[in-house]
Amino acid sequence: MAAERSSTSGSILAADFGNVLTRAILIDMVDGVYRMVARAETRSTADFPIGDARVALLRAADELNAVTGRILFDEHERLITPERPDRSGVDAFVATASTGRSLRTVLVGLVPEVSIASARRAAAGTYVDVVETISLDDGRDEEARLNALVNAHPDMVFITGGTEGGAEEPLLELAEVVRLGVKLLGERQPLILYAGNSILIPQIQALFKGVANLVVAPNIRPSLQREELEAAQLQLGQAFDRQQSSKGGFGELGSISRLGVLPTGQSYKLITEYLGLSMDGNVLTVDVGSAVSTLAASVSGRVTTVIRPDIGLGHSAGSLHDLAGEASIKRWLPFVPAPGQIRSYTLNKTLRPGGIPETLQDLYLEHALLRAAIDTLLHAAAPGWSESVMQVNTPLPPFKLIIGAGAGLTRAGNSGYGALLLLDALQPVGATQLQTDPYGLVAALGALAHLNPEAVVQVLDGSGIEQLGAVINVSGRPAANRTALKVKITTESGEVIKHDVPGGHLWVYPLGVGKHVKVDVRAVGRGLSIGGRGRWRGEVEGGSVGIIFDARGRPLPLAADVRGLAAQIPLWISEITGDPPVTIDESWLVMPEVKQEDEPVAKRRRRGAKPAAPKAPAARRGLFGRRGKTAEPMDDIDLPDMELDDEPQERRKDEDFLDELDQLRRG
Amino acid sequence: MPYYPDQRYLLESTTIRRERFLPENVIGRAEVRDGASVNLRDIVARGRLPSPYIIVEAAEFFRLKDPDELKGLMMVEVGETVEFKTPLAQTSKKRQRLLSPDAGVVVFIGDGRIIIQTSPETLDLEAGLDGQVVGVQAGRGVTIETFGGLVQGVWGNGGRTIGILKIEPEDGLESIYGDQLNIEYRGAIVVTRKPLRATGLMVMEDQGIDGVIAPSMETDMLPQVQGGKQTVLLTEGFGSMRMSVAVMNLLTSLAGRQALLDAVQPSRWDARRPEVVINPSGRQTARPPRPNIDLVLQPGTMVRLTRAPNAGSTGQIIDLPKMPNLLENGLRVQCAQVQLLTGEKVTVPLANLEVFGR
């Protein structure tokens, strides 16, 4: 797990720079173990209008100071390190970032199935956009390869190939093409990462001397049977840091951080790997961010990571819409959207990525988008998992633990709602522990894992991650409203609770964090199972939601029509949150009404014709004609010099006829 | 703790710094030095658009034992434009002459080879602003500082135009549609308070209007607007929203002045925003202050509301409760109490508020 460990640190400041939010956590020893002692969150400042990521860190440090009384930066805005006797400063600072552009990378290797495949896996944990692949058997001549490389405008060229003691000459030929390409790229030289046959290192160094910056890592494929990615991954992370350093403030941040600014995606990979090993089971972490989403899974001890810069709820909402398709969003909506409503919503999210839905329809849209995002990530990730653990008709192998991250999941208004979103989108089977990461701990701890794995373990075992609770899911197609799960719960005090959960429903047994119960559940009904078995027994831990029994079935029998969805979705939300169910208004279940054309004849104005006589002002409803509310006097507010729009917000007749004219023109 | 809201500038007079960079796929260089004064149309960076490279094996052609001997035979230099069959190199007694296999630019001579980039198109990057260069980035471009009025929008179709800022006629942009040419709006940047429609685009084309500032448009118009010649900037977003009163009022007050409509299409990789820079009136000697990037929300702050049901409304903060508020959709988030211009008081998530930059 650790590639570059130093002596154990004392207090640690860990920060993660996202596209919308920057989060910082302060970690220190409490009673001999590392604990998160404070956290802070502020808007990111790397982009417009500030263009300096440090500003957000300073603001977060002010927040930490207000909570703990500890001063972290001096009067010159320099980080105080190491920690002083008066407890100001910290012993270490680590940083991760998911902001900024992915590294445009050209992969160069001998064989696609061997060295190139390993290079792709090494790159999976970093924000790498593979824009071109050059290999020995790509069927191109030198000139075509040169053109491909130069026109790709890479930030980095990742050269691999040759097992130890293996091929030399063909790899040098490819490296020659890279050298020539780099010369043609002029002032925008890419970084060269070499992680191939180590016997060629002196020749590769000579080849790129004075031409480009070269970084060397141990061979990622020392033999056909062995793959060693860790050192190359750290170099890739640091290459990301170097690219970031050209962006406002990241250069300075990298210089005060022990390992520079590492990619957040690597954190998910590292922490998932650690949890998979320590829990001896499959673990999945999913982070749906504004611009980038990450899904890391440890399945049968093998970790795969998918990082998608085109999937997100803010900056990438538009590309997610295009990628997932409107149908995959609409299938989660308990109302009929107006024509263009979904597209407008996603594009407006792209324009103002940090916004929060205020209306109920917008919230349903937001959560539909979130489910579609996770579903798309799953489809991208699942092919990389071992098929031997995949079960028939289930989208997922059984996972012992699922952690959700990103504001969309962790700030759903209610922990139960967050749990429901994870269940809907991932549809886990068997028994699973659900957690969320509301403080961005996983992202921040990844960088720390390289320096102080002990601190990572202890902080994760502490209270930084929110325990939602355990969930036991039924697979198959349970009959609606007939018992699908027979539940017997034995509490720590010996009390026995029995409950039948009907098909198509969720039931929550409230059990707080740190409390345990014994659960004995039987799947009742033809073809039903719990993770492939008829019965599941075990001890489970509670959480902020409790113990969830999901008798809806797998795959989830989502209604195909809006009326069915309007019954299902509010019911499930109510069952898991305990809030009263929302009744969907009948008007939501039909296509929003198109206004009658008052003036159907569209006439083009003739040459010299006078414009139409001014219309009589429409009757006003309030100053803006909105919601029929009457304006109140504003004597107590000093308003700027602004005119009020005295036109009603309602569509006017001339707008209606122009609508029709537009339709006619479009044919 | 203080809350630093999003900013979308709406300023009558301010100092503006803007980057002018070549696109990612263009190899080039900055053409001006740090500190230079530049005019709107000055070329500040120049580059070559991608086009194929041809490798000419010159040492092989001349059967040279040492590839370095090629330098003595060369008749062209790096950066020189060559035509088809232009002599590239020849032996001293002209026994052997190597001709260019295609027209293009010589981009590399070395290792016994000549590389020609075939007929690359040159991209000239204009300053786009009257101002002073305050930073140069090698291979990319420059940062320019200027001053004037500034109105930022949310979306642009990628166009850029310069013209006189004009407000649409009382009956709307579409009302100037007709066979008669209305020269009043020719070459102008027209502000419309209503959503842009297909008819509006036709009016622009018919009447020679170069740019339009509209509050919104439906998404089905995107292909038409993105492919069109006219420059389009939206101030509110997609759908059917009217222009914010605050935006409309400022644009109205600046009407008649020359303006640069830089309708940058928002991109995750580009920090620029679509905006209108309006030339200052008269002779202004002192530079106005730059926008305050450290603005925090506090009672009295004027804000723009960005999400439904109050998208586009302007109001004033009257309270910032410390505890999160429960919204009607069930979300519990940090909010502000805002009094709209109508007098209506609403509770709005802090994340859905924008300030104007001062």
Short mmCIF file of C-alpha atoms in Angstrom, two decimals, chain A residues 171-592:
data_model
loop_
_atom_site.label_atom_id
_atom_site.label_comp_id
_atom_site.label_asym_id
_atom_site.label_seq_id
_atom_site.Cartn_x
_atom_site.Cartn_y
_atom_site.Cartn_z
CA LEU A 171 11.06 -0.89 -28.21
CA LEU A 172 13.93 1.43 -29.07
CA GLU A 173 12.43 1.93 -32.53
CA LEU A 174 9.15 3.03 -30.98
CA ALA A 175 11.01 5.30 -28.55
CA GLU A 176 12.73 6.93 -31.55
CA VAL A 177 9.33 7.84 -32.98
CA VAL A 178 8.39 9.37 -29.65
CA ARG A 179 11.58 11.40 -29.57
CA LEU A 180 10.94 12.75 -33.07
CA GLY A 181 7.33 13.55 -32.17
CA VAL A 182 8.36 15.41 -29.04
CA LYS A 183 10.72 17.55 -31.09
CA LEU A 184 7.86 18.51 -33.41
CA LEU A 185 5.64 19.46 -30.48
CA GLY A 186 7.88 22.45 -29.81
CA GLU A 187 7.33 24.35 -26.59
CA ARG A 188 4.55 22.07 -25.35
CA GLN A 189 6.71 19.09 -24.54
CA PRO A 190 5.02 16.09 -22.98
CA LEU A 191 6.46 14.24 -20.01
CA ILE A 192 7.91 10.82 -20.87
CA LEU A 193 7.28 7.99 -18.42
CA TYR A 194 9.31 4.87 -19.09
CA ALA A 195 8.32 1.67 -17.30
CA GLY A 196 9.56 -1.02 -19.65
CA ASN A 197 12.52 -3.40 -19.94
CA SER A 198 15.00 -2.01 -17.43
CA ILE A 199 18.07 -2.97 -19.44
CA LEU A 200 17.14 -0.18 -21.88
CA ILE A 201 17.05 2.58 -19.26
CA PRO A 202 20.51 4.04 -20.13
CA GLN A 203 19.64 4.15 -23.83
CA ILE A 204 16.23 5.68 -23.16
CA GLN A 205 17.83 8.32 -20.94
CA ALA A 206 20.35 9.14 -23.67
CA LEU A 207 17.60 9.30 -26.27
CA PHE A 208 15.54 11.91 -24.41
CA LYS A 209 18.39 13.89 -22.88
CA GLY A 210 17.83 17.54 -23.73
CA VAL A 211 14.65 16.67 -25.63
CA ALA A 212 12.04 16.02 -22.92
CA ASN A 213 11.62 15.39 -19.22
CA LEU A 214 11.96 11.68 -18.59
CA VAL A 215 10.72 9.79 -15.54
CA VAL A 216 11.69 6.17 -15.07
CA ALA A 217 9.75 3.57 -13.09
CA PRO A 218 10.36 -0.17 -12.67
CA ASN A 219 9.08 -2.39 -15.46
CA ILE A 220 5.31 -2.82 -15.02
CA ARG A 221 5.48 -6.23 -16.75
CA PRO A 222 8.74 -7.84 -15.59
CA SER A 223 7.50 -11.18 -16.91
CA LEU A 224 4.46 -12.38 -18.79
CA GLN A 225 3.02 -13.74 -15.55
CA ARG A 226 3.86 -10.80 -13.31
CA GLU A 227 2.54 -7.27 -13.22
CA GLU A 228 3.94 -4.56 -10.92
CA LEU A 229 1.99 -1.37 -11.24
CA GLU A 230 2.46 0.41 -7.94
CA ALA A 231 5.62 2.42 -8.67
CA ALA A 232 4.36 3.47 -12.11
CA GLN A 233 1.04 4.48 -10.59
CA LEU A 234 2.78 6.74 -8.12
CA GLN A 235 4.73 8.30 -11.00
CA LEU A 236 1.48 8.77 -12.92
CA GLY A 237 -0.01 10.45 -9.88
CA GLN A 238 2.96 12.73 -9.65
CA ALA A 239 2.71 13.48 -13.36
CA PHE A 240 -0.87 14.59 -12.68
CA ASP A 241 0.55 16.74 -9.90
CA ARG A 242 3.06 18.30 -12.28
CA GLN A 243 0.32 19.12 -14.75
CA GLN A 244 -1.84 20.51 -11.96
CA SER A 245 1.06 22.67 -10.79
CA SER A 246 0.67 24.84 -13.87
CA LYS A 247 -2.86 25.65 -12.70
CA GLY A 248 -3.53 28.39 -10.17
CA GLY A 249 -2.05 27.61 -6.80
CA PHE A 250 -1.46 23.89 -7.25
CA GLY A 251 2.28 24.40 -7.76
CA GLU A 252 2.61 25.92 -4.31
CA LEU A 253 0.29 23.32 -2.78
CA GLY A 254 2.35 20.54 -4.30
CA SER A 255 5.51 22.00 -2.84
CA ILE A 256 4.17 21.93 0.73
CA SER A 257 2.60 18.50 0.40
CA ARG A 258 4.85 15.50 1.03
CA LEU A 259 3.88 13.78 -2.24
CA GLY A 260 2.62 16.69 -4.29
CA VAL A 261 -1.05 16.78 -5.22
CA LEU A 262 -2.17 13.24 -6.02
CA PRO A 263 -5.27 12.30 -8.01
CA THR A 264 -8.38 11.66 -5.90
CA GLY A 265 -9.19 8.60 -8.00
CA GLN A 266 -6.05 6.87 -6.70
CA SER A 267 -7.41 7.33 -3.18
CA TYR A 268 -10.52 5.32 -3.98
CA LYS A 269 -8.40 2.56 -5.44
CA LEU A 270 -6.03 2.43 -2.46
CA ILE A 271 -8.72 2.57 0.22
CA THR A 272 -10.89 -0.01 -1.58
CA GLU A 273 -7.88 -2.30 -1.87
CA TYR A 274 -7.14 -1.91 1.82
CA LEU A 275 -10.75 -2.52 2.87
CA GLY A 276 -11.02 -5.54 0.59
CA LEU A 277 -7.95 -7.09 2.21
CA SER A 278 -8.92 -6.25 5.79
CA MET A 279 -12.56 -7.40 5.44
CA ASP A 280 -11.74 -10.49 3.42
CA GLY A 281 -14.63 -9.82 1.05
CA ASN A 282 -15.76 -7.78 -1.89
CA VAL A 283 -15.86 -4.02 -1.39
CA LEU A 284 -17.21 -1.30 -3.65
CA THR A 285 -16.73 2.46 -3.37
CA VAL A 286 -18.56 4.85 -5.62
CA ASP A 287 -18.13 8.61 -5.78
CA VAL A 288 -20.40 10.65 -8.00
CA GLY A 289 -18.86 14.08 -8.18
CA SER A 290 -19.71 17.19 -10.12
CA ALA A 291 -17.26 16.65 -12.93
CA VAL A 292 -15.69 13.25 -12.36
CA SER A 293 -17.09 10.00 -11.00
CA THR A 294 -15.14 7.05 -9.71
CA LEU A 295 -16.08 3.46 -9.01
CA ALA A 296 -13.50 1.20 -7.38
CA ALA A 297 -14.23 -2.42 -6.60
CA SER A 298 -12.26 -5.11 -4.87
CA VAL A 299 -13.71 -8.36 -6.21
CA SER A 300 -12.07 -11.62 -5.15
CA GLY A 301 -9.00 -9.66 -4.09
CA ARG A 302 -8.57 -7.91 -7.44
CA VAL A 303 -9.08 -4.16 -7.53
CA THR A 304 -10.42 -2.38 -10.58
CA THR A 305 -11.07 1.33 -10.84
CA VAL A 306 -13.11 3.27 -13.33
CA ILE A 307 -12.67 7.03 -13.42
CA ARG A 308 -15.03 8.86 -15.73
CA PRO A 309 -14.55 12.56 -16.39
CA ASP A 310 -17.75 12.51 -18.47
CA ILE A 311 -20.02 11.37 -15.64
CA GLY A 312 -21.10 13.78 -12.95
CA LEU A 313 -24.01 15.71 -11.51
CA GLY A 314 -22.64 19.18 -12.16
CA HIS A 315 -19.97 19.99 -14.74
CA SER A 316 -20.52 16.64 -16.45
CA ALA A 317 -24.33 16.47 -16.20
CA GLY A 318 -24.68 17.33 -19.90
CA SER A 319 -22.27 14.62 -21.03
CA LEU A 320 -23.91 12.15 -18.63
CA HIS A 321 -27.26 12.91 -20.28
CA ASP A 322 -25.78 12.17 -23.70
CA LEU A 323 -23.96 9.08 -22.48
CA ALA A 324 -26.69 7.46 -20.43
CA GLY A 325 -29.53 8.51 -22.72
CA GLU A 326 -32.74 10.23 -21.71
CA ALA A 327 -34.59 6.94 -21.20
CA SER A 328 -32.25 5.84 -18.41
CA ILE A 329 -33.02 9.08 -16.54
CA LYS A 330 -36.73 9.10 -17.31
CA ARG A 331 -37.21 5.56 -15.96
CA TRP A 332 -36.71 6.98 -12.45
CA LEU A 333 -39.11 9.90 -12.77
CA PRO A 334 -42.56 9.76 -11.11
CA PHE A 335 -43.83 12.45 -13.45
CA VAL A 336 -44.04 13.15 -17.16
CA PRO A 337 -41.34 15.66 -18.03
CA ALA A 338 -42.15 18.49 -20.42
CA PRO A 339 -40.44 18.25 -23.81
CA GLY A 340 -36.85 19.38 -23.34
CA GLN A 341 -37.13 19.50 -19.54
CA ILE A 342 -34.52 16.82 -18.84
CA ARG A 343 -32.06 18.22 -21.37
CA SER A 344 -32.53 21.77 -20.05
CA TYR A 345 -32.06 20.55 -16.49
CA THR A 346 -28.79 18.78 -17.24
CA LEU A 347 -27.40 21.64 -19.31
CA ASN A 348 -28.31 24.18 -16.64
CA LYS A 349 -26.55 21.95 -14.10
CA THR A 350 -23.47 22.07 -16.31
CA LEU A 351 -23.65 25.86 -16.34
CA ARG A 352 -24.17 26.17 -12.58
CA PRO A 353 -22.74 22.94 -11.18
CA GLY A 354 -22.97 23.75 -7.48
CA GLY A 355 -26.73 24.35 -7.41
CA ILE A 356 -29.15 22.43 -5.20
CA PRO A 357 -32.66 21.36 -6.30
CA GLU A 358 -35.33 23.41 -4.57
CA THR A 359 -38.50 21.94 -6.04
CA LEU A 360 -39.71 18.36 -5.71
CA GLN A 361 -39.57 17.77 -9.46
CA ASP A 362 -35.98 19.01 -9.57
CA LEU A 363 -35.08 16.69 -6.70
CA TYR A 364 -36.57 13.71 -8.54
CA LEU A 365 -34.63 14.77 -11.63
CA GLU A 366 -31.41 15.11 -9.65
CA HIS A 367 -31.78 11.66 -8.13
CA ALA A 368 -32.75 10.14 -11.47
CA LEU A 369 -29.54 11.57 -12.87
CA LEU A 370 -27.57 10.17 -9.93
CA ARG A 371 -28.99 6.67 -10.43
CA ALA A 372 -28.22 6.88 -14.15
CA ALA A 373 -24.66 7.97 -13.33
CA ILE A 374 -24.01 4.99 -11.07
CA ASP A 375 -25.62 2.63 -13.54
CA THR A 376 -23.36 3.93 -16.31
CA LEU A 377 -20.30 3.57 -14.06
CA LEU A 378 -21.33 0.00 -13.24
CA HIS A 379 -21.63 -0.90 -16.88
CA ALA A 380 -18.15 0.45 -17.46
CA ALA A 381 -16.66 -1.32 -14.44
CA ALA A 382 -18.35 -4.72 -14.39
CA PRO A 383 -16.55 -6.20 -17.43
CA GLY A 384 -13.30 -5.86 -15.49
CA TRP A 385 -14.54 -8.05 -12.64
CA SER A 386 -13.99 -11.75 -12.56
CA GLU A 387 -16.90 -13.50 -14.23
CA SER A 388 -16.65 -16.41 -11.83
CA VAL A 389 -18.24 -14.39 -9.06
CA MET A 390 -21.03 -12.95 -11.19
CA GLN A 391 -24.40 -14.47 -10.48
CA VAL A 392 -27.16 -15.08 -12.94
CA ASN A 393 -29.51 -12.13 -13.46
CA THR A 394 -27.76 -9.91 -10.95
CA PRO A 395 -25.90 -6.80 -11.93
CA LEU A 396 -23.41 -7.14 -9.09
CA PRO A 397 -21.38 -9.81 -7.39
CA PRO A 398 -22.10 -9.93 -3.64
CA PHE A 399 -20.39 -7.08 -1.78
CA LYS A 400 -19.71 -7.08 1.93
CA LEU A 401 -19.35 -3.33 2.01
CA ILE A 402 -20.51 -0.49 -0.20
CA ILE A 403 -19.40 3.10 0.42
CA GLY A 404 -21.06 5.99 -1.36
CA ALA A 405 -19.47 9.41 -1.73
CA GLY A 406 -20.28 12.72 -3.38
CA ALA A 407 -22.74 15.37 -2.28
CA GLY A 408 -25.61 13.88 -4.29
CA LEU A 409 -25.45 10.69 -2.23
CA THR A 410 -24.35 12.00 1.13
CA ARG A 411 -26.62 15.04 1.25
CA ALA A 412 -29.91 13.58 0.15
CA GLY A 413 -31.62 15.22 3.13
CA ASN A 414 -32.02 11.97 5.03
CA SER A 415 -29.60 9.05 5.54
CA GLY A 416 -32.35 6.67 4.46
CA TYR A 417 -32.73 8.50 1.17
CA GLY A 418 -28.98 8.14 0.57
CA ALA A 419 -29.26 4.41 1.30
CA LEU A 420 -32.20 4.07 -1.10
CA LEU A 421 -30.26 5.75 -3.90
CA LEU A 422 -27.38 3.29 -3.42
CA LEU A 423 -29.79 0.34 -3.36
CA ASP A 424 -31.68 1.51 -6.44
CA ALA A 425 -28.61 2.20 -8.50
CA LEU A 426 -26.37 -0.69 -7.46
CA GLN A 427 -29.01 -3.31 -6.61
CA PRO A 428 -26.72 -5.29 -4.30
CA VAL A 429 -27.53 -8.92 -3.53
CA GLY A 430 -27.31 -10.84 -0.27
CA ALA A 431 -26.24 -9.01 2.86
CA THR A 432 -24.28 -5.79 2.56
CA GLN A 433 -23.08 -3.08 4.90
CA LEU A 434 -23.87 0.41 3.58
CA GLN A 435 -21.76 3.44 4.41
CA THR A 436 -21.39 6.97 3.10
CA ASP A 437 -18.47 9.34 3.20
CA PRO A 438 -20.01 12.76 3.95
CA TYR A 439 -16.70 14.47 4.74
CA GLY A 440 -14.70 13.27 1.75
CA LEU A 441 -12.50 11.20 4.02
CA VAL A 442 -11.69 8.46 1.50
CA ALA A 443 -10.48 11.03 -1.02
CA ALA A 444 -8.24 12.77 1.49
CA LEU A 445 -6.90 9.60 3.10
CA GLY A 446 -5.61 8.11 -0.14
CA ALA A 447 -2.60 10.40 -0.20
CA LEU A 448 -1.94 9.67 3.44
CA ALA A 449 -1.87 5.95 2.72
CA HIS A 450 1.51 6.41 1.01
CA LEU A 451 2.97 8.08 4.10
CA ASN A 452 1.20 6.73 7.14
CA PRO A 453 -1.03 3.70 6.56
CA GLU A 454 -1.52 3.29 10.28
CA ALA A 455 -3.25 6.65 10.49
CA VAL A 456 -5.52 5.70 7.57
CA VAL A 457 -6.58 2.46 9.26
CA GLN A 458 -7.29 4.17 12.55
CA VAL A 459 -9.20 7.09 11.06
CA LEU A 460 -11.33 4.75 8.94
CA ASP A 461 -12.08 2.68 12.05
CA GLY A 462 -13.10 5.85 13.86
CA SER A 463 -16.17 7.91 13.26
CA GLY A 464 -15.29 9.58 9.98
CA ILE A 465 -17.43 7.34 7.77
CA GLU A 466 -21.20 7.32 8.28
CA GLN A 467 -22.62 3.87 8.97
CA LEU A 468 -26.01 3.70 7.30
CA GLY A 469 -26.60 0.14 8.41
CA ALA A 470 -26.85 -3.36 7.03
CA VAL A 471 -29.14 -4.31 4.19
CA ILE A 472 -30.48 -7.76 3.37
CA ASN A 473 -31.80 -8.06 -0.15
CA VAL A 474 -34.04 -10.58 -1.79
CA SER A 475 -33.22 -11.72 -5.31
CA GLY A 476 -35.82 -12.91 -7.77
CA ARG A 477 -39.28 -11.58 -8.51
CA PRO A 478 -41.36 -11.51 -5.32
CA ALA A 479 -45.13 -11.36 -5.73
CA ALA A 480 -46.47 -7.94 -4.82
CA ASN A 481 -47.75 -7.64 -1.26
CA ARG A 482 -47.18 -11.32 -0.45
CA THR A 483 -44.59 -12.19 2.15
CA ALA A 484 -41.16 -12.34 0.54
CA LEU A 485 -38.93 -12.16 3.61
CA LYS A 486 -39.60 -13.68 7.02
CA VAL A 487 -37.42 -11.82 9.50
CA LYS A 488 -36.46 -12.82 13.02
CA ILE A 489 -34.31 -10.37 14.97
CA THR A 490 -32.77 -11.16 18.34
CA THR A 491 -31.52 -8.09 20.19
CA GLU A 492 -28.55 -7.92 22.58
CA SER A 493 -31.02 -8.08 25.48
CA GLY A 494 -32.55 -11.26 24.08
CA GLU A 495 -35.77 -9.71 22.82
CA VAL A 496 -37.07 -11.39 19.67
CA ILE A 497 -38.79 -9.40 16.95
CA LYS A 498 -40.55 -11.13 14.07
CA HIS A 499 -41.67 -9.38 10.93
CA ASP A 500 -42.86 -10.37 7.47
CA VAL A 501 -41.78 -8.11 4.63
CA PRO A 502 -44.12 -8.19 1.64
CA GLY A 503 -42.79 -8.26 -1.90
CA GLY A 504 -42.27 -4.86 -3.49
CA HIS A 505 -41.58 -3.21 -0.13
CA LEU A 506 -38.75 -2.13 2.13
CA TRP A 507 -38.75 -2.52 5.89
CA VAL A 508 -36.35 -0.83 8.28
CA TYR A 509 -35.61 -2.06 11.78
CA PRO A 510 -34.23 0.98 13.61
CA LEU A 511 -30.90 0.14 15.22
CA GLY A 512 -28.32 2.76 16.10
CA VAL A 513 -24.62 2.96 15.25
CA GLY A 514 -22.47 0.49 17.19
CA LYS A 515 -25.41 -1.71 18.22
CA HIS A 516 -25.61 -5.30 17.05
CA VAL A 517 -28.45 -7.78 16.57
CA LYS A 518 -28.70 -11.34 15.35
CA VAL A 519 -30.74 -11.66 12.20
CA ASP A 520 -32.36 -14.76 10.77
CA VAL A 521 -34.06 -14.13 7.43
CA ARG A 522 -35.79 -16.53 5.08
CA ALA A 523 -36.77 -15.84 1.51
CA VAL A 524 -40.34 -17.04 1.00
CA GLY A 525 -41.68 -17.61 -2.49
CA ARG A 526 -40.78 -19.34 -5.70
CA GLY A 527 -37.42 -18.42 -7.12
CA LEU A 528 -36.56 -16.06 -4.30
CA SER A 529 -33.21 -16.10 -2.53
CA ILE A 530 -30.85 -14.05 -0.41
CA GLY A 531 -27.55 -14.02 -2.25
CA GLY A 532 -28.33 -17.39 -3.83
CA ARG A 533 -29.53 -19.05 -0.60
CA GLY A 534 -32.94 -19.48 0.93
CA ARG A 535 -31.88 -18.35 4.37
CA TRP A 536 -29.39 -15.87 5.79
CA ARG A 537 -28.27 -15.79 9.41
CA GLY A 538 -25.71 -13.54 10.99
CA GLU A 539 -24.93 -10.68 13.30
CA VAL A 540 -25.25 -7.21 11.84
CA GLU A 541 -24.42 -3.72 12.97
CA GLY A 542 -26.92 -0.88 12.92
CA GLY A 543 -26.43 2.60 11.61
CA SER A 544 -28.08 5.95 11.08
CA VAL A 545 -30.80 4.21 9.02
CA GLY A 546 -30.95 0.84 10.80
CA ILE A 547 -31.25 -2.66 9.36
CA ILE A 548 -32.85 -2.52 5.94
CA PHE A 549 -34.77 -5.46 4.49
CA ASP A 550 -35.23 -4.96 0.78
CA ALA A 551 -37.97 -7.24 -0.52
CA ARG A 552 -38.39 -5.46 -3.83
CA GLY A 553 -36.46 -8.11 -5.75
CA ARG A 554 -33.49 -8.24 -8.08
CA PRO A 555 -33.39 -7.03 -10.72
CA LEU A 556 -35.47 -4.21 -9.31
CA PRO A 557 -39.00 -4.45 -10.78
CA LEU A 558 -39.30 -0.82 -11.71
CA ALA A 559 -42.69 0.14 -13.17
CA ALA A 560 -42.64 0.72 -16.89
CA ASP A 561 -45.19 3.53 -16.82
CA VAL A 562 -45.26 6.85 -15.00
CA ARG A 563 -48.35 6.00 -12.98
CA GLY A 564 -46.62 2.93 -11.59
CA LEU A 565 -43.47 4.94 -10.83
CA ALA A 566 -45.57 7.58 -9.09
CA ALA A 567 -46.81 4.83 -6.78
CA GLN A 568 -43.46 3.05 -6.27
CA ILE A 569 -40.91 5.81 -5.79
CA PRO A 570 -42.63 7.94 -3.11
CA LEU A 571 -43.61 4.70 -1.30
CA TRP A 572 -40.02 3.41 -1.18
CA ILE A 573 -38.75 6.81 -0.04
CA SER A 574 -41.35 6.84 2.71
CA GLU A 575 -40.61 3.26 3.80
CA ILE A 576 -36.88 3.85 4.16
CA THR A 577 -36.96 7.38 5.60
CA GLY A 578 -40.04 7.06 7.79
CA ASP A 579 -41.41 10.28 6.32
CA PRO A 580 -45.05 10.31 5.17
CA PRO A 581 -45.40 9.36 1.50
CA VAL A 582 -45.71 12.16 -1.02
CA THR A 583 -48.80 12.00 -3.20
CA ILE A 584 -47.95 12.73 -6.78
CA ASP A 585 -50.33 15.27 -8.24
CA GLU A 586 -52.48 13.91 -11.06
CA SER A 587 -51.32 16.78 -13.29
CA TRP A 588 -47.77 15.41 -13.12
CA LEU A 589 -48.84 12.19 -14.77
CA VAL A 590 -49.83 13.69 -18.09
CA MET A 591 -47.83 15.67 -20.58
CA PRO A 592 -47.73 19.29 -19.36
#
